[in-house]
PDB file of C-alpha atoms and ligand atoms in Angstrom:
ATOM      1  CA  UNK W   1     104.339 100.175 120.466  1.00  0.00           C
ATOM      2  CA  UNK W   2     106.695  98.968 123.174  1.00  0.00           C
ATOM      3  CA  UNK W   3     109.875  97.045 122.086  1.00  0.00           C
ATOM      4  CA  UNK W   4     110.187  95.265 125.458  1.00  0.00           C
ATOM      5  CA  UNK W   5     106.597  94.014 125.453  1.00  0.00           C
ATOM      6  CA  UNK W   6     106.698  93.073 121.813  1.00  0.00           C
ATOM      7  CA  UNK W   7     109.970  91.116 122.428  1.00  0.00           C
ATOM      8  CA  UNK W   8     108.532  89.111 125.324  1.00  0.00           C
ATOM      9  CA  UNK W   9     105.191  88.482 123.602  1.00  0.00           C
ATOM     10  CA  UNK W  10     106.895  87.313 120.432  1.00  0.00           C
ATOM     11  CA  UNK W  11     109.267  85.032 122.324  1.00  0.00           C
ATOM     12  CA  UNK W  12     106.397  83.395 124.181  1.00  0.00           C
ATOM     13  CA  UNK W  13     104.500  82.864 120.981  1.00  0.00           C
ATOM     14  CA  UNK W  14     107.695  81.410 119.379  1.00  0.00           C
ATOM     15  CA  UNK W  15     108.164  79.015 122.328  1.00  0.00           C
ATOM     16  CA  UNK W  16     104.730  77.687 121.697  1.00  0.00           C
ATOM     17  CA  UNK W  17     105.370  77.231 117.985  1.00  0.00           C
ATOM     18  CA  UNK W  18     103.698  80.377 116.713  1.00  0.00           C
ATOM     19  CA  UNK W  19     105.517  82.215 113.960  1.00  0.00           C
ATOM     20  CA  UNK W  20     105.861  85.923 114.247  1.00  0.00           C
ATOM     21  CA  UNK W  21     106.967  88.405 111.536  1.00  0.00           C
ATOM     22  CA  UNK W  22     110.065  89.271 113.588  1.00  0.00           C
ATOM     23  CA  UNK W  23     111.424  86.512 115.841  1.00  0.00           C
ATOM     24  CA  UNK W  24     111.255  87.334 119.584  1.00  0.00           C
ATOM     25  CA  UNK W  25     114.971  86.769 119.969  1.00  0.00           C
ATOM     26  CA  UNK W  26     115.633  89.229 117.045  1.00  0.00           C
ATOM     27  CA  UNK W  27     113.493  91.837 118.676  1.00  0.00           C
ATOM     28  CA  UNK W  28     115.259  91.386 122.076  1.00  0.00           C
ATOM     29  CA  UNK W  29     118.722  91.420 120.495  1.00  0.00           C
ATOM     30  CA  UNK W  30     118.033  94.602 118.571  1.00  0.00           C
ATOM     31  CA  UNK W  31     116.386  96.351 121.521  1.00  0.00           C
ATOM     32  CA  UNK W  32     119.572  96.143 123.543  1.00  0.00           C
ATOM     33  CA  UNK W  33     122.108  98.301 121.587  1.00  0.00           C
ATOM     34  CA  UNK W  34     125.102  96.609 123.311  1.00  0.00           C
ATOM     35  CA  UNK W  35     123.925  93.145 122.285  1.00  0.00           C
ATOM     36  CA  UNK W  36     122.978  94.510 118.759  1.00  0.00           C
ATOM     37  CA  UNK W  37     126.465  95.962 118.192  1.00  0.00           C
ATOM     38  CA  UNK W  38     128.192  92.726 119.440  1.00  0.00           C
ATOM     39  CA  UNK W  39     125.963  90.719 117.123  1.00  0.00           C
ATOM     40  CA  UNK W  40     126.884  92.932 114.194  1.00  0.00           C
ATOM     41  CA  UNK W  41     130.603  92.761 115.026  1.00  0.00           C
ATOM     42  CA  UNK W  42     130.472  88.977 115.215  1.00  0.00           C
ATOM     43  CA  UNK W  43     128.759  88.884 111.767  1.00  0.00           C
ATOM     44  CA  UNK W  44     131.557  90.959 110.313  1.00  0.00           C
ATOM     45  CA  UNK W  45     129.407  94.017 109.740  1.00  0.00           C
ATOM     46  CA  UNK W  46     131.096  97.409 110.065  1.00  0.00           C
ATOM     47  CA  UNK W  47     129.985  99.193 113.252  1.00  0.00           C
ATOM     48  CA  UNK W  48     130.908 102.214 115.320  1.00  0.00           C
ATOM     49  CA  UNK W  49     133.755 101.338 117.778  1.00  0.00           C
ATOM     50  CA  UNK W  50     131.964 101.183 121.150  1.00  0.00           C
ATOM     51  CA  UNK W  51     133.096 101.023 124.737  1.00  0.00           C
ATOM     52  CA  UNK W  52     130.759 100.010 127.551  1.00  0.00           C
ATOM     53  CA  UNK W  53     131.065 101.718 130.883  1.00  0.00           C
ATOM     54  CA  UNK W  54     129.155 100.025 133.717  1.00  0.00           C
ATOM     55  CA  UNK W  55     129.298 102.545 136.577  1.00  0.00           C
ATOM     56  CA  UNK W  56     130.100 106.167 137.549  1.00  0.00           C
ATOM     57  CA  UNK W  57     133.514 104.975 138.674  1.00  0.00           C
ATOM     58  CA  UNK W  58     134.346 103.118 135.443  1.00  0.00           C
ATOM     59  CA  UNK W  59     137.858 103.910 134.234  1.00  0.00           C
ATOM     60  CA  UNK W  60     137.734 106.149 131.112  1.00  0.00           C
ATOM     61  CA  UNK W  61     141.324 107.189 130.306  1.00  0.00           C
ATOM     62  CA  UNK W  62     142.580 107.326 126.799  1.00  0.00           C
ATOM     63  CA  UNK W  63     139.319 108.570 125.132  1.00  0.00           C
ATOM     64  CA  UNK W  64     139.489 111.068 122.278  1.00  0.00           C
ATOM     65  CA  UNK W  65     136.768 113.741 122.595  1.00  0.00           C
ATOM     66  CA  UNK W  66     134.111 114.683 121.538  1.00  0.00           C
ATOM     67  CA  UNK W  67     132.239 111.445 122.167  1.00  0.00           C
ATOM     68  CA  UNK W  68     128.650 110.244 122.191  1.00  0.00           C
ATOM     69  CA  UNK W  69     127.289 108.717 125.368  1.00  0.00           C
ATOM     70  CA  UNK W  70     124.109 106.753 125.077  1.00  0.00           C
ATOM     71  CA  UNK W  71     122.071 104.213 127.086  1.00  0.00           C
ATOM     72  CA  UNK W  72     121.704 100.588 125.972  1.00  0.00           C
ATOM     73  CA  UNK W  73     117.970 101.028 125.528  1.00  0.00           C
ATOM     74  CA  UNK W  74     116.201 104.045 124.017  1.00  0.00           C
ATOM     75  CA  UNK W  75     114.954 105.786 120.938  1.00  0.00           C
ATOM     76  CA  UNK W  76     113.944 109.231 119.703  1.00  0.00           C
ATOM     77  CA  UNK W  77     117.450 110.356 120.674  1.00  0.00           C
ATOM     78  CA  UNK W  78     116.502 110.399 124.393  1.00  0.00           C
ATOM     79  CA  UNK W  79     119.502 110.394 126.699  1.00  0.00           C
ATOM     80  CA  UNK W  80     121.865 110.445 123.749  1.00  0.00           C
ATOM     81  CA  UNK W  81     124.494 112.944 124.900  1.00  0.00           C
ATOM     82  CA  UNK W  82     127.531 114.696 123.599  1.00  0.00           C
ATOM     83  CA  UNK W  83     130.653 114.912 125.933  1.00  0.00           C
ATOM     84  CA  UNK W  84     133.459 117.239 124.978  1.00  0.00           C
ATOM     85  CA  UNK W  85     135.802 116.457 127.795  1.00  0.00           C
ATOM     86  CA  UNK W  86     136.613 113.915 130.564  1.00  0.00           C
ATOM     87  CA  UNK W  87     134.834 116.336 133.018  1.00  0.00           C
ATOM     88  CA  UNK W  88     131.720 116.146 130.831  1.00  0.00           C
ATOM     89  CA  UNK W  89     131.764 112.306 130.844  1.00  0.00           C
ATOM     90  CA  UNK W  90     132.436 112.108 134.551  1.00  0.00           C
ATOM     91  CA  UNK W  91     129.363 114.384 135.239  1.00  0.00           C
ATOM     92  CA  UNK W  92     127.178 112.420 132.871  1.00  0.00           C
ATOM     93  CA  UNK W  93     128.157 109.015 134.506  1.00  0.00           C
ATOM     94  CA  UNK W  94     127.436 110.565 137.976  1.00  0.00           C
ATOM     95  CA  UNK W  95     123.969 111.719 136.771  1.00  0.00           C
ATOM     96  CA  UNK W  96     123.231 108.326 135.288  1.00  0.00           C
ATOM     97  CA  UNK W  97     124.256 106.643 138.576  1.00  0.00           C
ATOM     98  CA  UNK W  98     120.998 107.910 140.220  1.00  0.00           C
ATOM     99  CA  UNK W  99     118.775 106.658 137.339  1.00  0.00           C
ATOM    100  CA  UNK W 100     117.264 103.368 136.397  1.00  0.00           C
ATOM    101  CA  UNK W 101     119.636 100.382 136.418  1.00  0.00           C
ATOM    102  CA  UNK W 102     119.785 100.189 132.610  1.00  0.00           C
ATOM    103  CA  UNK W 103     120.685 103.880 132.428  1.00  0.00           C
ATOM    104  CA  UNK W 104     123.844 103.225 134.531  1.00  0.00           C
ATOM    105  CA  UNK W 105     125.384 101.267 131.601  1.00  0.00           C
ATOM    106  CA  UNK W 106     126.722 103.760 129.128  1.00  0.00           C
ATOM    107  CA  UNK W 107     127.806 103.153 125.519  1.00  0.00           C
ATOM    108  CA  UNK W 108     130.624 105.508 124.495  1.00  0.00           C
ATOM    109  CA  UNK W 109     131.314 106.086 120.847  1.00  0.00           C
ATOM    110  CA  UNK W 110     133.416 108.607 118.717  1.00  0.00           C
ATOM    111  CA  UNK W 111     131.322 111.334 117.138  1.00  0.00           C
ATOM    112  CA  UNK W 112     130.907 110.090 113.505  1.00  0.00           C
ATOM    113  CA  UNK W 113     130.203 112.454 110.650  1.00  0.00           C
ATOM    114  CA  UNK W 114     127.703 115.227 111.422  1.00  0.00           C
ATOM    115  CA  UNK W 115     124.838 113.249 113.058  1.00  0.00           C
ATOM    116  CA  UNK W 116     123.284 112.169 109.677  1.00  0.00           C
ATOM    117  CA  UNK W 117     121.597 108.781 110.062  1.00  0.00           C
ATOM    118  CA  UNK W 118     120.697 106.274 107.317  1.00  0.00           C
ATOM    119  CA  UNK W 119     118.069 103.536 107.695  1.00  0.00           C
ATOM    120  CA  UNK W 120     117.401 100.636 105.419  1.00  0.00           C
ATOM    121  CA  UNK W 121     114.004  98.712 105.835  1.00  0.00           C
ATOM    122  CA  UNK W 122     114.435  95.006 105.133  1.00  0.00           C
ATOM    123  CA  UNK W 123     111.586  92.503 104.640  1.00  0.00           C
ATOM    124  CA  UNK W 124     112.822  88.938 104.457  1.00  0.00           C
ATOM    125  CA  UNK W 125     116.017  89.211 102.371  1.00  0.00           C
ATOM    126  CA  UNK W 126     114.919  92.241 100.418  1.00  0.00           C
ATOM    127  CA  UNK W 127     115.795  95.938 101.164  1.00  0.00           C
ATOM    128  CA  UNK W 128     112.497  97.590 100.319  1.00  0.00           C
ATOM    129  CA  UNK W 129     113.053 101.197 101.270  1.00  0.00           C
ATOM    130  CA  UNK W 130     115.717 103.560 102.712  1.00  0.00           C
ATOM    131  CA  UNK W 131     115.765 106.943 104.282  1.00  0.00           C
ATOM    132  CA  UNK W 132     118.159 109.613 105.483  1.00  0.00           C
ATOM    133  CA  UNK W 133     117.676 111.777 108.561  1.00  0.00           C
ATOM    134  CA  UNK W 134     119.623 114.990 108.970  1.00  0.00           C
ATOM    135  CA  UNK W 135     119.899 117.062 112.046  1.00  0.00           C
ATOM    136  CA  UNK W 136     118.234 120.469 112.176  1.00  0.00           C
ATOM    137  CA  UNK W 137     120.066 123.623 113.223  1.00  0.00           C
ATOM    138  CA  UNK W 138     118.738 123.272 116.773  1.00  0.00           C
ATOM    139  CA  UNK W 139     120.059 119.799 117.697  1.00  0.00           C
ATOM    140  CA  UNK W 140     123.029 117.642 116.497  1.00  0.00           C
ATOM    141  CA  UNK W 141     120.774 114.510 116.769  1.00  0.00           C
ATOM    142  CA  UNK W 142     118.960 113.627 113.538  1.00  0.00           C
ATOM    143  CA  UNK W 143     115.927 112.015 115.181  1.00  0.00           C
ATOM    144  CA  UNK W 144     112.671 113.526 113.829  1.00  0.00           C
ATOM    145  CA  UNK W 145     111.531 113.714 117.428  1.00  0.00           C
ATOM    146  CA  UNK W 146     114.484 116.222 117.909  1.00  0.00           C
ATOM    147  CA  UNK W 147     113.634 118.247 114.838  1.00  0.00           C
ATOM    148  CA  UNK W 148     115.623 116.109 112.260  1.00  0.00           C
ATOM    149  CA  UNK W 149     114.405 116.069 108.660  1.00  0.00           C
ATOM    150  CA  UNK W 150     113.658 112.643 107.129  1.00  0.00           C
ATOM    151  CA  UNK W 151     113.757 111.966 103.356  1.00  0.00           C
ATOM    152  CA  UNK W 152     113.584 108.868 101.150  1.00  0.00           C
ATOM    153  CA  UNK W 153     117.068 108.234  99.688  1.00  0.00           C
ATOM    154  CA  UNK W 154     118.632 105.839  97.225  1.00  0.00           C
ATOM    155  CA  UNK W 155     121.871 104.380  98.698  1.00  0.00           C
ATOM    156  CA  UNK W 156     124.811 102.661  97.151  1.00  0.00           C
ATOM    157  CA  UNK W 157     124.514  98.897  96.577  1.00  0.00           C
ATOM    158  CA  UNK W 158     127.097  98.335  99.410  1.00  0.00           C
ATOM    159  CA  UNK W 159     124.617  99.787 101.963  1.00  0.00           C
ATOM    160  CA  UNK W 160     121.831  97.381 100.859  1.00  0.00           C
ATOM    161  CA  UNK W 161     124.294  94.430 100.889  1.00  0.00           C
ATOM    162  CA  UNK W 162     125.129  95.221 104.498  1.00  0.00           C
ATOM    163  CA  UNK W 163     121.434  95.601 105.459  1.00  0.00           C
ATOM    164  CA  UNK W 164     120.436  92.191 104.067  1.00  0.00           C
ATOM    165  CA  UNK W 165     123.549  90.304 105.181  1.00  0.00           C
ATOM    166  CA  UNK W 166     122.388  87.388 107.384  1.00  0.00           C
TER     167      UNK W 166
HETATM  168  N1  LIG I   1     128.425 107.859 117.322  1.00  0.00           N
HETATM  169  C1  LIG I   1     127.656 108.843 116.866  1.00  0.00           C
HETATM  170  N2  LIG I   1     128.243 109.906 116.104  1.00  0.00           N
HETATM  171  C2  LIG I   1     127.485 110.953 115.634  1.00  0.00           C
HETATM  172  N3  LIG I   1     126.125 111.090 115.919  1.00  0.00           N
HETATM  173  C3  LIG I   1     125.488 110.068 116.705  1.00  0.00           C
HETATM  174  C4  LIG I   1     126.249 108.925 117.179  1.00  0.00           C
HETATM  175  N4  LIG I   1     125.425 108.148 117.870  1.00  0.00           N
HETATM  176  C5  LIG I   1     124.212 108.788 117.702  1.00  0.00           C
HETATM  177  N5  LIG I   1     124.302 109.964 117.055  1.00  0.00           N
HETATM  178  C6  LIG I   1     123.158 110.896 116.770  1.00  0.00           C
HETATM  179  O1  LIG I   1     122.238 110.787 117.716  1.00  0.00           O
HETATM  180  C7  LIG I   1     121.009 110.272 117.140  1.00  0.00           C
HETATM  181  C8  LIG I   1     120.341 109.303 118.074  1.00  0.00           C
HETATM  182  O2  LIG I   1     121.257 108.175 118.312  1.00  0.00           O
HETATM  183  P1  LIG I   1     120.810 106.647 118.204  1.00  0.00           P
HETATM  184  O3  LIG I   1     120.257 106.463 116.798  1.00  0.00           O
HETATM  185  O4  LIG I   1     121.979 105.903 118.620  1.00  0.00           O
HETATM  186  O5  LIG I   1     119.716 106.455 119.250  1.00  0.00           O
HETATM  187  P2  LIG I   1     118.127 106.527 119.183  1.00  0.00           P
HETATM  188  O6  LIG I   1     117.619 107.140 117.840  1.00  0.00           O
HETATM  189  O7  LIG I   1     117.599 107.159 120.365  1.00  0.00           O
HETATM  190  O8  LIG I   1     117.828 104.938 119.175  1.00  0.00           O
HETATM  191  P3  LIG I   1     117.402 103.961 117.994  1.00  0.00           P
HETATM  192  O9  LIG I   1     118.059 104.448 116.740  1.00  0.00           O
HETATM  193  O10 LIG I   1     117.882 102.676 118.545  1.00  0.00           O
HETATM  194  O11 LIG I   1     115.850 104.002 117.912  1.00  0.00           O
HETATM  195  C9  LIG I   1     121.422 109.636 115.803  1.00  0.00           C
HETATM  196  O12 LIG I   1     120.431 109.611 114.881  1.00  0.00           O
HETATM  197  C10 LIG I   1     122.576 110.517 115.379  1.00  0.00           C
HETATM  198  O13 LIG I   1     122.068 111.771 114.815  1.00  0.00           O
HETATM  199 MG1  LIG I   2     118.291 106.183 115.966  1.00  0.00          MG
END
């Protein structure tokens, strides 16, 4: 499954009047984490405060460490990094400068909690399932691909309200 291919194919189908389970625009907006976060902020949904740095020389004073640095595209925790100091961040930005264009844009966030991640699955306007992923002792990222442990979980009603909010 490729998000980018699915987004383009769904959009082309939508342009030609074919309905898809997820709209092409929704797939594209969620694939790009910077666009996804802006969309959530605009909708009044609580999000992690996020800065975007567009190059290795981007100004990054006034940041409280540790921080998370992640690309605008990606999954499985790939390229999601932890920076403990301004030196770490400078080095990460320099490494990214030699990568693919999308990798040169960095999202910077405060380190929230302990890496635990909650996911709610929504079909239409109904939250049908939810899970928690917790990091293992080997990695602070909770992705199953990084050794995280996933479990079904019942969340508070506020979590489901946020998940289904249009
Ligand atoms: N701001 C943060 N604070 C603490 N931990 C974080 C933060 N951002 C990411 N993480 C940890 O890193 C993991 C991977 O990050 P994230 O979910 O953003 O990317 P991904 O899983 O690669 O992509 P996606 O969730 O879009 O498929 C998270 O599950 C979480 O454990
Ligand atoms: Mg994730």
